[in-house]
Amino acid sequence: NEGNEYFREKDYRRAVIAYSEALKKNCEDPELNAVLHTNRGAAQFYLGNYRSALNDAIQAKKLKPTHLKAIIRGALCHMELKNFSEAIAWCEEGLRIDSKEKKLVEMRAKADKLKVNIKAVQPDFSTRWQGRAMMGSDLLYERNIKLVLEPSNEEEEISDGLSELSIDGFHSDNATGAKVHLDADGSLNWPVLFLYPEHEQTDFIAAFHENSRFIDHLMVMFAELPPWDLERKYLPSNIELYFEDEERAEMYKLNPEHTLLQVLQHQRYFVKAGTPTVLAFVKHSPFSKKYFSGKKVHRL
């Protein structure tokens, strides 16, 4: 009930926390748990945390395979993540339950069209990015944000004007499609990619407000431990964030109390492919010690 009240007030961050607390009670009613996952997924969706929202939709569908709201939410998440084949599969699954569900019929058609278009269009990276950079140059200049216009690796594939990002042998295409945008208050909202090198996992926030703190997002993202964290060690208080200065092969440790803008304004932070990226590690973990062995680390 508390989560629903926050949701109605559009306080989605508190709604996520409330639904997570309810799930921790380990209720034995699978239908209620399916509703909690679906509602939390909806709140995550409106925060732009599409990967987390999708995970909730998956869990809700496992608990109640005929739960149409969960299937619709999962399909919507795949659409936002540009996973059009998966979106089509979810739509078809829902249409087998209700062949007249309008949202699924419309989404299925849209996903089909976008799937064809994304294959047909081969955007010109340099032209599109230079044009976009020109339009937003004043906004970036007054904020002292440095944008890299060329991809760091000429062999990287380009999709919808944004390059796929790779690090330590794994990559994510979740950043494709989302763009930095200016809201009604004159603030920038960025797509931000979180990388977890130890587990080769990612989180993608489609609209990270420039004045939001990293700790606030971590509290929401890890209100419940992710399924891949089998050791249950990725707690907000136990996570350290870094960015890499590739030119100097040096690492910078972020203060989680800092806002995104404060990090982007750092003299050695360069936004590549329009998507700020941070790396997340568990404090004092064996993997972390090995990863940073021999590397120079600065504190912000």
PDB file of C-alpha atoms in Angstrom:
ATOM      1  CA  ASN A   1       0.000   0.000   0.000  1.00  0.00           C
ATOM      2  CA  GLU A   2       2.852   2.367   0.825  1.00  0.00           C
ATOM      3  CA  GLY A   3       4.484   1.578  -2.511  1.00  0.00           C
ATOM      4  CA  ASN A   4       1.235   2.238  -4.354  1.00  0.00           C
ATOM      5  CA  GLU A   5       0.858   5.584  -2.599  1.00  0.00           C
ATOM      6  CA  TYR A   6       4.380   6.651  -3.599  1.00  0.00           C
ATOM      7  CA  PHE A   7       3.682   5.439  -7.142  1.00  0.00           C
ATOM      8  CA  ARG A   8       0.524   7.596  -7.372  1.00  0.00           C
ATOM      9  CA  GLU A   9       2.599  10.562  -6.177  1.00  0.00           C
ATOM     10  CA  LYS A  10       5.150   9.720  -8.912  1.00  0.00           C
ATOM     11  CA  ASP A  11       7.826   9.268  -6.254  1.00  0.00           C
ATOM     12  CA  TYR A  12       9.132   6.203  -8.048  1.00  0.00           C
ATOM     13  CA  ARG A  13      12.388   5.905  -6.080  1.00  0.00           C
ATOM     14  CA  ARG A  14      10.512   5.499  -2.775  1.00  0.00           C
ATOM     15  CA  ALA A  15       8.001   3.208  -4.473  1.00  0.00           C
ATOM     16  CA  VAL A  16      10.841   0.880  -5.505  1.00  0.00           C
ATOM     17  CA  ILE A  17      12.166   0.803  -1.942  1.00  0.00           C
ATOM     18  CA  ALA A  18       8.696   0.099  -0.495  1.00  0.00           C
ATOM     19  CA  TYR A  19       7.965  -2.768  -2.914  1.00  0.00           C
ATOM     20  CA  SER A  20      11.432  -4.184  -2.200  1.00  0.00           C
ATOM     21  CA  GLU A  21      10.746  -4.158   1.533  1.00  0.00           C
ATOM     22  CA  ALA A  22       7.494  -6.014   0.888  1.00  0.00           C
ATOM     23  CA  LEU A  23       9.297  -8.652  -1.185  1.00  0.00           C
ATOM     24  CA  LYS A  24      11.795  -9.177   1.637  1.00  0.00           C
ATOM     25  CA  LYS A  25       8.920 -10.416   3.829  1.00  0.00           C
ATOM     26  CA  ASN A  26       8.980 -13.646   1.775  1.00  0.00           C
ATOM     27  CA  CYS A  27       5.199 -13.923   1.542  1.00  0.00           C
ATOM     28  CA  GLU A  28       4.070 -17.369   0.409  1.00  0.00           C
ATOM     29  CA  ASP A  29       1.353 -15.981  -1.878  1.00  0.00           C
ATOM     30  CA  PRO A  30       2.823 -16.207  -5.421  1.00  0.00           C
ATOM     31  CA  GLU A  31       0.122 -13.951  -6.855  1.00  0.00           C
ATOM     32  CA  LEU A  32       0.898 -11.151  -4.396  1.00  0.00           C
ATOM     33  CA  ASN A  33       4.623 -11.533  -5.074  1.00  0.00           C
ATOM     34  CA  ALA A  34       3.915 -11.334  -8.814  1.00  0.00           C
ATOM     35  CA  VAL A  35       2.040  -8.068  -8.237  1.00  0.00           C
ATOM     36  CA  LEU A  36       4.909  -6.682  -6.134  1.00  0.00           C
ATOM     37  CA  HIS A  37       7.472  -7.514  -8.824  1.00  0.00           C
ATOM     38  CA  THR A  38       5.233  -6.040 -11.528  1.00  0.00           C
ATOM     39  CA  ASN A  39       4.649  -2.837  -9.553  1.00  0.00           C
ATOM     40  CA  ARG A  40       8.321  -2.445  -8.713  1.00  0.00           C
ATOM     41  CA  GLY A  41       9.158  -3.058 -12.356  1.00  0.00           C
ATOM     42  CA  ALA A  42       6.758  -0.279 -13.353  1.00  0.00           C
ATOM     43  CA  ALA A  43       8.447   2.129 -10.921  1.00  0.00           C
ATOM     44  CA  GLN A  44      11.893   1.125 -12.195  1.00  0.00           C
ATOM     45  CA  PHE A  45      10.656   1.660 -15.744  1.00  0.00           C
ATOM     46  CA  TYR A  46       9.616   5.250 -15.017  1.00  0.00           C
ATOM     47  CA  LEU A  47      13.019   5.867 -13.427  1.00  0.00           C
ATOM     48  CA  GLY A  48      14.616   4.722 -16.685  1.00  0.00           C
ATOM     49  CA  ASN A  49      16.127   1.591 -15.084  1.00  0.00           C
ATOM     50  CA  TYR A  50      14.979  -0.691 -17.901  1.00  0.00           C
ATOM     51  CA  ARG A  51      17.266  -3.627 -17.082  1.00  0.00           C
ATOM     52  CA  SER A  52      15.996  -3.753 -13.476  1.00  0.00           C
ATOM     53  CA  ALA A  53      12.406  -3.348 -14.674  1.00  0.00           C
ATOM     54  CA  LEU A  54      12.886  -6.253 -17.076  1.00  0.00           C
ATOM     55  CA  ASN A  55      14.277  -8.464 -14.293  1.00  0.00           C
ATOM     56  CA  ASP A  56      11.139  -7.760 -12.250  1.00  0.00           C
ATOM     57  CA  ALA A  57       8.888  -8.581 -15.209  1.00  0.00           C
ATOM     58  CA  ILE A  58      10.728 -11.890 -15.649  1.00  0.00           C
ATOM     59  CA  GLN A  59      10.294 -12.760 -11.973  1.00  0.00           C
ATOM     60  CA  ALA A  60       6.596 -11.815 -12.046  1.00  0.00           C
ATOM     61  CA  LYS A  61       6.032 -13.971 -15.138  1.00  0.00           C
ATOM     62  CA  LYS A  62       7.704 -16.937 -13.450  1.00  0.00           C
ATOM     63  CA  LEU A  63       5.371 -16.577 -10.481  1.00  0.00           C
ATOM     64  CA  LYS A  64       2.279 -16.078 -12.634  1.00  0.00           C
ATOM     65  CA  PRO A  65       2.796 -16.997 -16.332  1.00  0.00           C
ATOM     66  CA  THR A  66      -0.569 -15.482 -17.341  1.00  0.00           C
ATOM     67  CA  HIS A  67       0.088 -12.097 -15.702  1.00  0.00           C
ATOM     68  CA  LEU A  68      -0.521  -9.778 -18.670  1.00  0.00           C
ATOM     69  CA  LYS A  69       0.714  -6.619 -16.921  1.00  0.00           C
ATOM     70  CA  ALA A  70       4.099  -8.253 -16.356  1.00  0.00           C
ATOM     71  CA  ILE A  71       4.281  -9.421 -19.970  1.00  0.00           C
ATOM     72  CA  ILE A  72       3.378  -5.961 -21.277  1.00  0.00           C
ATOM     73  CA  ARG A  73       6.004  -4.388 -18.991  1.00  0.00           C
ATOM     74  CA  GLY A  74       8.649  -6.863 -20.133  1.00  0.00           C
ATOM     75  CA  ALA A  75       7.861  -6.159 -23.780  1.00  0.00           C
ATOM     76  CA  LEU A  76       8.083  -2.403 -23.126  1.00  0.00           C
ATOM     77  CA  CYS A  77      11.487  -2.854 -21.485  1.00  0.00           C
ATOM     78  CA  HIS A  78      12.789  -4.785 -24.488  1.00  0.00           C
ATOM     79  CA  MET A  79      11.510  -1.998 -26.743  1.00  0.00           C
ATOM     80  CA  GLU A  80      13.399   0.635 -24.734  1.00  0.00           C
ATOM     81  CA  LEU A  81      16.531  -1.533 -24.776  1.00  0.00           C
ATOM     82  CA  LYS A  82      16.163  -1.942 -28.576  1.00  0.00           C
ATOM     83  CA  ASN A  83      15.852  -5.722 -28.211  1.00  0.00           C
ATOM     84  CA  PHE A  84      13.123  -5.894 -30.847  1.00  0.00           C
ATOM     85  CA  SER A  85      13.227  -9.660 -31.402  1.00  0.00           C
ATOM     86  CA  GLU A  86      12.732 -10.252 -27.680  1.00  0.00           C
ATOM     87  CA  ALA A  87       9.956  -7.635 -27.579  1.00  0.00           C
ATOM     88  CA  ILE A  88       8.166  -9.507 -30.382  1.00  0.00           C
ATOM     89  CA  ALA A  89       8.497 -12.807 -28.493  1.00  0.00           C
ATOM     90  CA  TRP A  90       7.007 -11.276 -25.323  1.00  0.00           C
ATOM     91  CA  CYS A  91       4.175  -9.707 -27.317  1.00  0.00           C
ATOM     92  CA  GLU A  92       3.353 -13.023 -28.940  1.00  0.00           C
ATOM     93  CA  GLU A  93       3.365 -14.729 -25.551  1.00  0.00           C
ATOM     94  CA  GLY A  94       0.875 -12.168 -24.245  1.00  0.00           C
ATOM     95  CA  LEU A  95      -1.313 -12.378 -27.348  1.00  0.00           C
ATOM     96  CA  ARG A  96      -1.660 -16.125 -26.811  1.00  0.00           C
ATOM     97  CA  ILE A  97      -3.320 -15.219 -23.501  1.00  0.00           C
ATOM     98  CA  ASP A  98      -5.407 -12.341 -24.897  1.00  0.00           C
ATOM     99  CA  SER A  99      -5.342 -12.001 -28.685  1.00  0.00           C
ATOM    100  CA  LYS A 100      -7.141  -8.624 -28.526  1.00  0.00           C
ATOM    101  CA  GLU A 101      -4.859  -6.863 -26.030  1.00  0.00           C
ATOM    102  CA  LYS A 102      -4.441  -3.505 -27.799  1.00  0.00           C
ATOM    103  CA  LYS A 103      -1.064  -2.557 -26.286  1.00  0.00           C
ATOM    104  CA  LEU A 104       0.507  -5.851 -27.339  1.00  0.00           C
ATOM    105  CA  VAL A 105      -0.975  -5.722 -30.855  1.00  0.00           C
ATOM    106  CA  GLU A 106       0.378  -2.185 -31.383  1.00  0.00           C
ATOM    107  CA  MET A 107       3.757  -2.955 -29.804  1.00  0.00           C
ATOM    108  CA  ARG A 108       4.142  -6.119 -31.885  1.00  0.00           C
ATOM    109  CA  ALA A 109       3.628  -4.140 -35.091  1.00  0.00           C
ATOM    110  CA  LYS A 110       5.988  -1.371 -33.974  1.00  0.00           C
ATOM    111  CA  ALA A 111       8.712  -3.845 -32.976  1.00  0.00           C
ATOM    112  CA  ASP A 112       8.416  -5.584 -36.345  1.00  0.00           C
ATOM    113  CA  LYS A 113       8.841  -2.277 -38.168  1.00  0.00           C
ATOM    114  CA  LEU A 114      11.773  -1.110 -36.038  1.00  0.00           C
ATOM    115  CA  LYS A 115      13.500  -4.475 -36.371  1.00  0.00           C
ATOM    116  CA  VAL A 116      13.455  -4.070 -40.158  1.00  0.00           C
ATOM    117  CA  ASN A 117      14.485  -0.413 -40.058  1.00  0.00           C
ATOM    118  CA  ILE A 118      17.430  -0.921 -37.740  1.00  0.00           C
ATOM    119  CA  LYS A 119      18.874  -3.437 -40.193  1.00  0.00           C
ATOM    120  CA  ALA A 120      18.276  -1.201 -43.187  1.00  0.00           C
ATOM    121  CA  VAL A 121      19.721   2.015 -41.784  1.00  0.00           C
ATOM    122  CA  GLN A 122      23.493   2.410 -41.525  1.00  0.00           C
ATOM    123  CA  PRO A 123      23.980   5.830 -39.902  1.00  0.00           C
ATOM    124  CA  ASP A 124      27.027   7.975 -40.522  1.00  0.00           C
ATOM    125  CA  PHE A 125      28.647   8.265 -37.082  1.00  0.00           C
ATOM    126  CA  SER A 126      30.810  11.301 -37.728  1.00  0.00           C
ATOM    127  CA  THR A 127      28.128  13.344 -39.494  1.00  0.00           C
ATOM    128  CA  ARG A 128      25.394  12.681 -36.965  1.00  0.00           C
ATOM    129  CA  TRP A 129      27.618  13.174 -33.951  1.00  0.00           C
ATOM    130  CA  GLN A 130      29.241  16.328 -35.216  1.00  0.00           C
ATOM    131  CA  GLY A 131      25.818  17.760 -35.954  1.00  0.00           C
ATOM    132  CA  ARG A 132      24.507  16.847 -32.534  1.00  0.00           C
ATOM    133  CA  ALA A 133      27.641  18.192 -30.868  1.00  0.00           C
ATOM    134  CA  MET A 134      27.249  21.509 -32.703  1.00  0.00           C
ATOM    135  CA  MET A 135      23.647  21.882 -31.485  1.00  0.00           C
ATOM    136  CA  GLY A 136      24.536  21.108 -27.886  1.00  0.00           C
ATOM    137  CA  SER A 137      27.992  22.685 -27.795  1.00  0.00           C
ATOM    138  CA  ASP A 138      26.878  25.695 -25.742  1.00  0.00           C
ATOM    139  CA  LEU A 139      25.236  23.487 -23.109  1.00  0.00           C
ATOM    140  CA  LEU A 140      28.330  21.310 -22.817  1.00  0.00           C
ATOM    141  CA  TYR A 141      30.752  24.237 -22.891  1.00  0.00           C
ATOM    142  CA  GLU A 142      29.045  26.117 -20.058  1.00  0.00           C
ATOM    143  CA  ARG A 143      29.108  22.912 -17.993  1.00  0.00           C
ATOM    144  CA  ASN A 144      32.736  22.142 -18.878  1.00  0.00           C
ATOM    145  CA  ILE A 145      31.808  18.676 -20.189  1.00  0.00           C
ATOM    146  CA  LYS A 146      34.136  17.084 -22.725  1.00  0.00           C
ATOM    147  CA  LEU A 147      32.601  14.954 -25.473  1.00  0.00           C
ATOM    148  CA  VAL A 148      34.639  12.568 -27.624  1.00  0.00           C
ATOM    149  CA  LEU A 149      33.236  12.693 -31.146  1.00  0.00           C
ATOM    150  CA  GLU A 150      35.104   9.723 -32.574  1.00  0.00           C
ATOM    151  CA  PRO A 151      34.758   6.115 -31.376  1.00  0.00           C
ATOM    152  CA  SER A 152      37.795   4.855 -29.477  1.00  0.00           C
ATOM    153  CA  ASN A 153      38.015   1.758 -31.674  1.00  0.00           C
ATOM    154  CA  GLU A 154      37.504   2.051 -35.420  1.00  0.00           C
ATOM    155  CA  GLU A 155      36.345  -1.565 -35.566  1.00  0.00           C
ATOM    156  CA  GLU A 156      33.466  -1.010 -33.148  1.00  0.00           C
ATOM    157  CA  GLU A 157      30.052  -1.394 -34.724  1.00  0.00           C
ATOM    158  CA  ILE A 158      27.795   1.649 -34.800  1.00  0.00           C
ATOM    159  CA  SER A 159      24.105   1.361 -34.063  1.00  0.00           C
ATOM    160  CA  ASP A 160      21.626   4.249 -34.200  1.00  0.00           C
ATOM    161  CA  GLY A 161      24.392   6.815 -33.917  1.00  0.00           C
ATOM    162  CA  LEU A 162      25.909   5.465 -30.694  1.00  0.00           C
ATOM    163  CA  SER A 163      28.802   3.060 -30.592  1.00  0.00           C
ATOM    164  CA  GLU A 164      28.624  -0.145 -28.599  1.00  0.00           C
ATOM    165  CA  LEU A 165      30.852   0.102 -25.561  1.00  0.00           C
ATOM    166  CA  SER A 166      33.302  -2.591 -24.608  1.00  0.00           C
ATOM    167  CA  ILE A 167      35.604  -3.228 -21.684  1.00  0.00           C
ATOM    168  CA  ASP A 168      37.707  -6.180 -20.597  1.00  0.00           C
ATOM    169  CA  GLY A 169      36.332  -8.471 -23.258  1.00  0.00           C
ATOM    170  CA  PHE A 170      32.621  -7.901 -22.794  1.00  0.00           C
ATOM    171  CA  HIS A 171      30.309  -5.312 -24.234  1.00  0.00           C
ATOM    172  CA  SER A 172      26.781  -3.995 -23.938  1.00  0.00           C
ATOM    173  CA  ASP A 173      24.420  -2.740 -26.606  1.00  0.00           C
ATOM    174  CA  ASN A 174      21.988  -1.350 -24.028  1.00  0.00           C
ATOM    175  CA  ALA A 175      23.220   2.190 -24.610  1.00  0.00           C
ATOM    176  CA  THR A 176      22.003   2.268 -28.204  1.00  0.00           C
ATOM    177  CA  GLY A 177      19.030   4.505 -28.873  1.00  0.00           C
ATOM    178  CA  ALA A 178      19.054   6.586 -25.682  1.00  0.00           C
ATOM    179  CA  LYS A 179      20.273  10.164 -26.010  1.00  0.00           C
ATOM    180  CA  VAL A 180      21.119  13.004 -23.676  1.00  0.00           C
ATOM    181  CA  HIS A 181      18.200  15.418 -23.557  1.00  0.00           C
ATOM    182  CA  LEU A 182      17.271  18.750 -22.030  1.00  0.00           C
ATOM    183  CA  ASP A 183      14.266  18.762 -19.691  1.00  0.00           C
ATOM    184  CA  ALA A 184      11.751  21.538 -19.049  1.00  0.00           C
ATOM    185  CA  ASP A 185      13.891  22.906 -16.202  1.00  0.00           C
ATOM    186  CA  GLY A 186      16.918  23.335 -18.445  1.00  0.00           C
ATOM    187  CA  SER A 187      18.786  20.353 -16.955  1.00  0.00           C
ATOM    188  CA  LEU A 188      20.504  17.597 -18.923  1.00  0.00           C
ATOM    189  CA  ASN A 189      19.443  13.971 -18.514  1.00  0.00           C
ATOM    190  CA  TRP A 190      22.050  11.445 -19.652  1.00  0.00           C
ATOM    191  CA  PRO A 191      21.981   7.757 -20.546  1.00  0.00           C
ATOM    192  CA  VAL A 192      24.466   6.193 -18.095  1.00  0.00           C
ATOM    193  CA  LEU A 193      25.997   2.732 -18.267  1.00  0.00           C
ATOM    194  CA  PHE A 194      27.150   0.857 -15.144  1.00  0.00           C
ATOM    195  CA  LEU A 195      29.639  -1.956 -15.779  1.00  0.00           C
ATOM    196  CA  TYR A 196      30.323  -4.800 -13.329  1.00  0.00           C
ATOM    197  CA  PRO A 197      33.580  -6.335 -14.621  1.00  0.00           C
ATOM    198  CA  GLU A 198      33.660  -9.131 -12.046  1.00  0.00           C
ATOM    199  CA  HIS A 199      30.404 -10.608 -13.332  1.00  0.00           C
ATOM    200  CA  GLU A 200      30.373  -9.237 -16.896  1.00  0.00           C
ATOM    201  CA  GLN A 201      27.026  -7.586 -16.190  1.00  0.00           C
ATOM    202  CA  THR A 202      25.629  -4.130 -16.890  1.00  0.00           C
ATOM    203  CA  ASP A 203      22.920  -1.739 -15.730  1.00  0.00           C
ATOM    204  CA  PHE A 204      21.597   1.003 -17.947  1.00  0.00           C
ATOM    205  CA  ILE A 205      19.864   4.162 -16.741  1.00  0.00           C
ATOM    206  CA  ALA A 206      18.237   5.897 -19.694  1.00  0.00           C
ATOM    207  CA  ALA A 207      17.714   9.286 -18.016  1.00  0.00           C
ATOM    208  CA  PHE A 208      20.170  10.090 -15.194  1.00  0.00           C
ATOM    209  CA  HIS A 209      19.506  13.707 -14.128  1.00  0.00           C
ATOM    210  CA  GLU A 210      22.755  15.655 -14.049  1.00  0.00           C
ATOM    211  CA  ASN A 211      22.077  16.838 -10.489  1.00  0.00           C
ATOM    212  CA  SER A 212      21.232  13.375  -9.147  1.00  0.00           C
ATOM    213  CA  ARG A 213      23.746  11.698  -6.842  1.00  0.00           C
ATOM    214  CA  PHE A 214      25.176   8.284  -7.623  1.00  0.00           C
ATOM    215  CA  ILE A 215      24.270   6.990  -4.169  1.00  0.00           C
ATOM    216  CA  ASP A 216      20.570   7.714  -4.821  1.00  0.00           C
ATOM    217  CA  HIS A 217      20.609   5.520  -7.914  1.00  0.00           C
ATOM    218  CA  LEU A 218      22.567   2.778  -6.146  1.00  0.00           C
ATOM    219  CA  MET A 219      19.956   2.696  -3.360  1.00  0.00           C
ATOM    220  CA  VAL A 220      17.252   2.060  -5.955  1.00  0.00           C
ATOM    221  CA  MET A 221      19.233  -0.303  -8.194  1.00  0.00           C
ATOM    222  CA  PHE A 222      20.308  -2.482  -5.278  1.00  0.00           C
ATOM    223  CA  ALA A 223      17.204  -2.244  -3.121  1.00  0.00           C
ATOM    224  CA  GLU A 224      17.148  -5.962  -3.842  1.00  0.00           C
ATOM    225  CA  LEU A 225      20.262  -7.940  -4.760  1.00  0.00           C
ATOM    226  CA  PRO A 226      20.554  -8.837  -8.461  1.00  0.00           C
ATOM    227  CA  PRO A 227      20.161 -12.521  -9.418  1.00  0.00           C
ATOM    228  CA  TRP A 228      23.780 -12.750 -10.572  1.00  0.00           C
ATOM    229  CA  ASP A 229      25.105 -11.664  -7.127  1.00  0.00           C
ATOM    230  CA  LEU A 230      25.182 -15.159  -5.658  1.00  0.00           C
ATOM    231  CA  GLU A 231      27.514 -14.089  -2.835  1.00  0.00           C
ATOM    232  CA  ARG A 232      25.112 -11.285  -1.843  1.00  0.00           C
ATOM    233  CA  LYS A 233      27.838  -8.685  -1.601  1.00  0.00           C
ATOM    234  CA  TYR A 234      26.582  -5.906  -3.926  1.00  0.00           C
ATOM    235  CA  LEU A 235      25.079  -3.654  -1.263  1.00  0.00           C
ATOM    236  CA  PRO A 236      24.950   0.140  -1.836  1.00  0.00           C
ATOM    237  CA  SER A 237      27.323   0.685   1.107  1.00  0.00           C
ATOM    238  CA  ASN A 238      29.706  -1.948  -0.237  1.00  0.00           C
ATOM    239  CA  ILE A 239      30.035  -0.702  -3.823  1.00  0.00           C
ATOM    240  CA  GLU A 240      32.837   1.489  -5.145  1.00  0.00           C
ATOM    241  CA  LEU A 241      32.508   3.397  -8.419  1.00  0.00           C
ATOM    242  CA  TYR A 242      35.316   4.357 -10.792  1.00  0.00           C
ATOM    243  CA  PHE A 243      35.939   5.785 -14.209  1.00  0.00           C
ATOM    244  CA  GLU A 244      38.967   5.077 -16.376  1.00  0.00           C
ATOM    245  CA  ASP A 245      41.283   7.568 -18.019  1.00  0.00           C
ATOM    246  CA  GLU A 246      42.199   5.398 -21.003  1.00  0.00           C
ATOM    247  CA  GLU A 247      44.785   7.814 -22.371  1.00  0.00           C
ATOM    248  CA  ARG A 248      46.852   7.635 -19.184  1.00  0.00           C
ATOM    249  CA  ALA A 249      45.723   4.127 -18.150  1.00  0.00           C
ATOM    250  CA  GLU A 250      44.692   5.487 -14.749  1.00  0.00           C
ATOM    251  CA  MET A 251      41.546   5.015 -12.616  1.00  0.00           C
ATOM    252  CA  TYR A 252      39.547   7.590 -10.685  1.00  0.00           C
ATOM    253  CA  LYS A 253      37.457   6.597  -7.662  1.00  0.00           C
ATOM    254  CA  LEU A 254      34.167   8.489  -7.450  1.00  0.00           C
ATOM    255  CA  ASN A 255      32.524   9.845  -4.344  1.00  0.00           C
ATOM    256  CA  PRO A 256      29.018   8.321  -4.418  1.00  0.00           C
ATOM    257  CA  GLU A 257      27.692  11.515  -2.804  1.00  0.00           C
ATOM    258  CA  HIS A 258      28.718  13.416  -5.925  1.00  0.00           C
ATOM    259  CA  THR A 259      26.245  14.226  -8.667  1.00  0.00           C
ATOM    260  CA  LEU A 260      26.635  13.065 -12.248  1.00  0.00           C
ATOM    261  CA  LEU A 261      27.470  16.631 -13.286  1.00  0.00           C
ATOM    262  CA  GLN A 262      30.297  16.866 -10.745  1.00  0.00           C
ATOM    263  CA  VAL A 263      31.847  13.709 -12.211  1.00  0.00           C
ATOM    264  CA  LEU A 264      31.381  14.788 -15.835  1.00  0.00           C
ATOM    265  CA  GLN A 265      33.099  18.092 -15.059  1.00  0.00           C
ATOM    266  CA  HIS A 266      36.279  16.365 -13.921  1.00  0.00           C
ATOM    267  CA  GLN A 267      39.203  17.413 -16.104  1.00  0.00           C
ATOM    268  CA  ARG A 268      40.007  13.787 -17.039  1.00  0.00           C
ATOM    269  CA  TYR A 269      36.442  12.618 -17.727  1.00  0.00           C
ATOM    270  CA  PHE A 270      35.582  12.308 -21.407  1.00  0.00           C
ATOM    271  CA  VAL A 271      32.070  11.275 -22.490  1.00  0.00           C
ATOM    272  CA  LYS A 272      32.387   8.705 -25.251  1.00  0.00           C
ATOM    273  CA  ALA A 273      29.600   7.768 -27.664  1.00  0.00           C
ATOM    274  CA  GLY A 274      27.242  10.097 -25.798  1.00  0.00           C
ATOM    275  CA  THR A 275      27.008   7.700 -22.853  1.00  0.00           C
ATOM    276  CA  PRO A 276      28.826   8.314 -19.546  1.00  0.00           C
ATOM    277  CA  THR A 277      30.165   5.035 -18.156  1.00  0.00           C
ATOM    278  CA  VAL A 278      31.204   4.007 -14.651  1.00  0.00           C
ATOM    279  CA  LEU A 279      32.672   0.767 -13.307  1.00  0.00           C
ATOM    280  CA  ALA A 280      31.377  -0.815 -10.103  1.00  0.00           C
ATOM    281  CA  PHE A 281      33.383  -3.035  -7.755  1.00  0.00           C
ATOM    282  CA  VAL A 282      32.894  -4.552  -4.305  1.00  0.00           C
ATOM    283  CA  LYS A 283      35.162  -3.027  -1.661  1.00  0.00           C
ATOM    284  CA  HIS A 284      38.266  -5.060  -0.827  1.00  0.00           C
ATOM    285  CA  SER A 285      37.109  -8.035  -2.923  1.00  0.00           C
ATOM    286  CA  PRO A 286      39.793 -10.374  -4.338  1.00  0.00           C
ATOM    287  CA  PHE A 287      38.686  -9.446  -7.859  1.00  0.00           C
ATOM    288  CA  SER A 288      38.956  -5.737  -7.085  1.00  0.00           C
ATOM    289  CA  LYS A 289      42.463  -6.118  -5.630  1.00  0.00           C
ATOM    290  CA  LYS A 290      43.585  -8.072  -8.683  1.00  0.00           C
ATOM    291  CA  TYR A 291      41.938  -5.629 -11.111  1.00  0.00           C
ATOM    292  CA  PHE A 292      43.652  -2.586  -9.589  1.00  0.00           C
ATOM    293  CA  SER A 293      47.010  -4.286  -9.093  1.00  0.00           C
ATOM    294  CA  GLY A 294      49.649  -2.151 -10.783  1.00  0.00           C
ATOM    295  CA  LYS A 295      47.184   0.597 -11.735  1.00  0.00           C
ATOM    296  CA  LYS A 296      47.370   4.157 -10.506  1.00  0.00           C
ATOM    297  CA  VAL A 297      44.149   5.163  -8.721  1.00  0.00           C
ATOM    298  CA  HIS A 298      43.091   8.732  -7.919  1.00  0.00           C
ATOM    299  CA  ARG A 299      40.328   9.819  -5.555  1.00  0.00           C
ATOM    300  CA  LEU A 300      37.897  12.517  -6.610  1.00  0.00           C
TER     301      LEU A 300
END
